[in-house]
């Protein structure tokens, strides 16, 4: 993105400059799409160091209003010569399809980067005081700490829940017992509080330490039986486990608005406009360099 500072020298990379110019063109052709650059100043006038970049397309922002009030976030490496991370936020529509919401390029998964990403999510995707959302993530320490700085994801405005798949994976790494791991999953996925307690009793009888390890984690954060309905039965960050069970009642009384055909059509009514030739792109008025502290792989 922009001009990069390689370890030995400043080198102009035209392809990276085009990325910035293309981004400006995208904003011009897709109005109200959000892109925020957070750069670091240098001792050279007009030169900045790439720090964080956040973006969210307007059709996706509008589509969130028609989806479940659940946002899943995760981070992954960029497979390039630069050691950056990509943070991603997604949600689930009424047809169990994943709708991407927002992205960010950061230097690493730290308290500062996760806090910035969550603050941007709250600012652009949850702008109203009455917004209610459930945030699902893994148990990354910096992400958990960053929640304390973003009221939109704290009760009563929102809640933070853990991905059950990651919970079971961490649990198995510590105790290395496939039967205990299966019981951990069953406990987290169980919707009935009494059945949950029976499963926990089984875990205690097999391994007291494993029972105590699970007991140190707030039940509301990893179990459906104590969740209060915030998850809408979504157990993992991959949005693949969605279960809704209603028996012996009129199911239509329990169908949320996001399942209606009208709402589903509104999810994808936004348009993306194509980008034309470079002659239509606006010029940029600054130079962007790469942070030399982040070494190439």
XYZ file of C-alpha atoms in Angstrom:
297
model
C 0.000 0.000 0.000
C 1.791 3.114 -1.122
C 5.569 3.465 -1.043
C 7.303 0.872 1.092
C 10.514 1.267 3.076
C 12.534 -1.873 2.516
C 15.262 -2.675 5.062
C 18.046 -1.199 2.899
C 16.461 1.789 1.210
C 13.313 3.569 0.058
C 12.063 2.002 -3.138
C 9.156 3.236 -5.222
C 6.726 0.443 -6.102
C 4.222 1.653 -8.662
C 1.857 -1.249 -8.049
C 1.531 -0.254 -4.395
C 0.881 3.367 -5.297
C -1.870 2.198 -7.625
C -3.473 0.397 -4.710
C -3.992 3.687 -2.875
C -5.214 5.495 -5.990
C -7.533 2.580 -6.754
C -8.897 2.805 -3.223
C -9.737 6.479 -3.747
C -11.502 5.562 -6.989
C -13.454 2.841 -5.208
C -14.664 5.348 -2.646
C -15.675 7.762 -5.373
C -17.702 5.116 -7.235
C -19.093 3.428 -4.103
C -20.142 6.364 -1.928
C -20.402 5.887 1.829
C -18.012 2.958 1.749
C -15.783 3.404 4.802
C -11.984 3.435 4.605
C -9.884 4.775 7.476
C -6.099 5.016 7.363
C -4.210 5.285 10.638
C -0.620 6.131 9.763
C 2.419 7.122 11.804
C 4.223 10.384 11.150
C 7.900 10.410 10.248
C 10.588 13.079 10.347
C 10.165 13.510 6.586
C 7.454 15.994 5.569
C 4.632 14.352 3.644
C 5.862 10.819 4.402
C 3.922 8.452 6.685
C 4.352 4.885 7.887
C 1.542 2.419 7.290
C 0.040 1.450 10.676
C -3.602 0.335 10.397
C -6.108 0.359 7.542
C -9.808 -0.327 8.164
C -12.462 -0.678 5.464
C -16.098 -1.723 5.171
C -18.223 -1.628 2.025
C -21.508 0.219 2.309
C -23.668 -2.671 0.954
C -22.227 -4.907 3.670
C -22.827 -2.315 6.385
C -26.439 -1.966 5.283
C -26.799 -5.735 5.000
C -25.950 -6.156 8.686
C -29.296 -4.557 9.585
C -31.036 -7.504 7.958
C -28.921 -10.256 9.532
C -28.533 -11.798 12.952
C -27.194 -9.593 15.721
C -24.021 -11.667 15.852
C -20.560 -10.651 14.647
C -17.692 -13.120 14.407
C -14.136 -11.759 14.352
C -10.822 -13.436 13.620
C -7.287 -12.630 12.539
C -4.994 -14.307 10.034
C -1.524 -13.871 8.563
C -0.972 -12.215 5.205
C 0.992 -14.579 3.011
C 3.317 -11.987 1.518
C 6.857 -10.853 2.252
C 5.470 -8.344 4.779
C 4.547 -9.607 8.223
C 1.095 -8.064 8.653
C -2.203 -9.468 9.910
C -5.672 -9.238 8.403
C -8.543 -8.815 10.875
C -11.990 -9.812 9.620
C -15.563 -9.383 10.885
C -18.460 -11.394 9.430
C -22.078 -12.175 10.246
C -24.672 -14.736 9.217
C -27.780 -14.052 7.133
C -31.146 -15.786 7.308
C -30.037 -18.399 4.764
C -27.012 -19.437 6.869
C -24.661 -17.649 4.439
C -21.676 -15.634 5.616
C -21.795 -11.893 4.939
C -18.376 -10.159 5.251
C -18.668 -6.908 7.165
C -15.297 -5.253 7.673
C -11.559 -5.763 7.331
C -8.379 -4.255 8.722
C -4.679 -4.519 7.975
C -2.589 -4.300 11.158
C 1.008 -4.888 12.113
C 0.177 -7.596 14.656
C -2.634 -8.902 16.850
C -2.102 -6.663 19.856
C -4.264 -4.849 22.376
C -3.903 -1.648 20.348
C -4.798 -3.214 16.991
C -7.780 -5.186 18.296
C -9.033 -2.166 20.216
C -8.788 -0.022 17.087
C -10.599 -2.634 14.992
C -13.428 -3.056 17.495
C -13.797 0.700 17.904
C -14.105 1.060 14.131
C -16.700 -1.726 14.052
C -18.709 0.009 16.747
C -18.381 3.392 15.062
C -19.419 2.376 11.542
C -21.537 -0.770 11.988
C -23.204 -0.087 15.351
C -23.777 3.681 15.358
C -27.023 3.708 17.344
C -27.413 3.576 21.116
C -30.018 0.808 20.916
C -27.837 -1.510 18.834
C -27.422 -4.920 20.456
C -24.807 -7.389 19.275
C -23.071 -10.599 20.287
C -19.361 -10.733 19.441
C -17.913 -14.235 18.997
C -14.164 -14.831 18.900
C -11.411 -17.141 20.038
C -9.748 -16.600 23.422
C -6.889 -14.392 22.182
C -5.689 -12.498 25.254
C -5.310 -9.117 23.547
C -8.768 -9.355 21.998
C -10.336 -10.191 25.355
C -8.590 -7.219 26.985
C -9.638 -4.860 24.184
C -13.334 -5.545 24.905
C -12.983 -3.494 28.104
C -12.345 -0.363 26.022
C -15.329 -0.736 23.666
C -18.723 -0.318 25.412
C -20.626 -1.495 22.319
C -19.501 -5.056 23.040
C -20.133 -4.967 26.790
C -23.436 -5.645 28.527
C -26.088 -4.225 28.213
C -25.178 -2.959 24.718
C -23.552 -6.222 23.745
C -21.806 -9.345 24.970
C -18.628 -11.248 24.188
C -18.782 -14.997 23.634
C -16.073 -17.596 22.954
C -15.899 -19.917 19.963
C -16.677 -23.396 21.295
C -14.378 -25.052 18.759
C -11.417 -23.038 20.037
C -12.481 -23.733 23.612
C -12.443 -27.493 23.010
C -9.130 -27.265 21.157
C -7.470 -25.417 24.043
C -9.063 -27.845 26.486
C -7.702 -30.854 24.581
C -4.201 -29.370 24.330
C -4.075 -29.183 28.101
C -5.627 -32.545 28.988
C -5.040 -34.582 25.791
C -8.121 -36.730 26.202
C -10.506 -37.163 23.286
C -13.352 -38.322 25.560
C -12.985 -35.229 27.747
C -12.877 -33.065 24.629
C -16.148 -34.591 23.415
C -17.757 -33.947 26.799
C -16.521 -30.334 26.677
C -18.227 -29.845 23.308
C -21.421 -31.488 24.539
C -21.454 -29.251 27.614
C -21.007 -26.065 25.582
C -23.577 -27.023 22.941
C -26.226 -28.197 25.404
C -29.210 -25.831 25.658
C -30.729 -27.364 28.781
C -29.145 -26.217 32.057
C -29.872 -29.486 33.910
C -28.345 -31.600 31.138
C -25.353 -29.253 31.143
C -24.813 -29.895 34.852
C -25.014 -33.663 34.313
C -22.333 -33.461 31.606
C -20.142 -31.351 33.894
C -20.551 -34.003 36.589
C -19.263 -36.610 34.124
C -16.218 -34.424 33.458
C -15.603 -34.036 37.183
C -15.746 -37.778 37.750
C -13.229 -38.356 34.972
C -10.840 -35.517 35.776
C -11.199 -33.046 38.648
C -8.587 -30.707 37.182
C -10.421 -30.542 33.841
C -13.650 -29.707 35.659
C -11.918 -26.905 37.587
C -10.334 -25.562 34.370
C -13.756 -25.173 32.769
C -15.151 -23.760 36.005
C -12.723 -20.836 35.842
C -14.338 -19.637 32.591
C -17.607 -17.727 32.856
C -20.412 -20.063 31.772
C -22.166 -17.329 29.813
C -19.156 -17.034 27.515
C -18.957 -20.626 26.255
C -22.247 -22.446 26.905
C -25.588 -22.194 25.140
C -27.460 -23.103 28.314
C -26.283 -19.935 30.090
C -25.973 -17.646 27.054
C -29.355 -15.915 27.370
C -30.089 -16.190 23.639
C -27.402 -13.764 22.452
C -25.622 -16.293 20.224
C -28.786 -17.331 18.344
C -27.344 -20.880 18.554
C -24.104 -19.968 16.758
C -21.346 -21.907 18.497
C -18.199 -21.157 16.525
C -16.401 -18.385 14.738
C -16.683 -20.243 11.437
C -20.443 -19.713 11.529
C -21.014 -23.360 10.611
C -22.903 -24.517 13.663
C -26.396 -23.014 13.610
C -29.141 -24.935 15.388
C -32.645 -23.796 16.198
C -35.028 -26.164 17.968
C -38.686 -25.447 18.745
C -41.032 -28.364 19.382
C -44.721 -28.560 20.153
C -45.402 -24.869 19.452
C -46.304 -22.649 16.538
C -42.862 -22.058 15.030
C -43.946 -18.866 13.250
C -44.204 -17.142 16.638
C -40.459 -17.587 17.115
C -39.165 -16.662 13.651
C -37.107 -13.448 13.849
C -37.546 -10.704 11.274
C -34.254 -11.540 9.559
C -35.811 -14.786 8.210
C -38.426 -12.991 6.108
C -37.957 -12.881 2.339
C -38.301 -9.101 2.321
C -35.486 -8.717 4.825
C -33.325 -11.261 3.022
C -33.678 -9.354 -0.265
C -32.701 -6.131 1.487
C -29.487 -7.785 2.695
C -28.108 -7.810 -0.835
C -29.862 -4.870 -2.457
C -26.706 -2.712 -2.403
C -24.667 -2.271 -5.583
C -20.932 -2.345 -6.182
C -19.841 -0.049 -8.993
C -16.957 -1.042 -11.314
C -13.661 0.865 -11.359
C -12.722 2.448 -14.670
C -9.332 3.257 -16.169
C -6.590 5.073 -14.266
C -7.381 8.307 -16.070
C -10.514 8.529 -13.878
C -8.642 8.066 -10.602
C -7.941 10.990 -8.310
C -4.282 11.818 -7.605
C -2.837 11.292 -4.124
C -1.063 14.051 -2.220
C 1.137 12.044 0.147
C 3.807 9.356 0.195
C 3.372 6.196 2.266
C 6.318 4.130 3.500
C 6.525 0.738 5.128
C 7.441 0.403 8.799
C 11.027 -0.892 8.761
C 10.499 -2.380 12.232
C 8.258 -5.007 10.625
C 10.876 -7.010 8.811
C 10.188 -8.899 5.642
C 9.983 -12.653 6.013
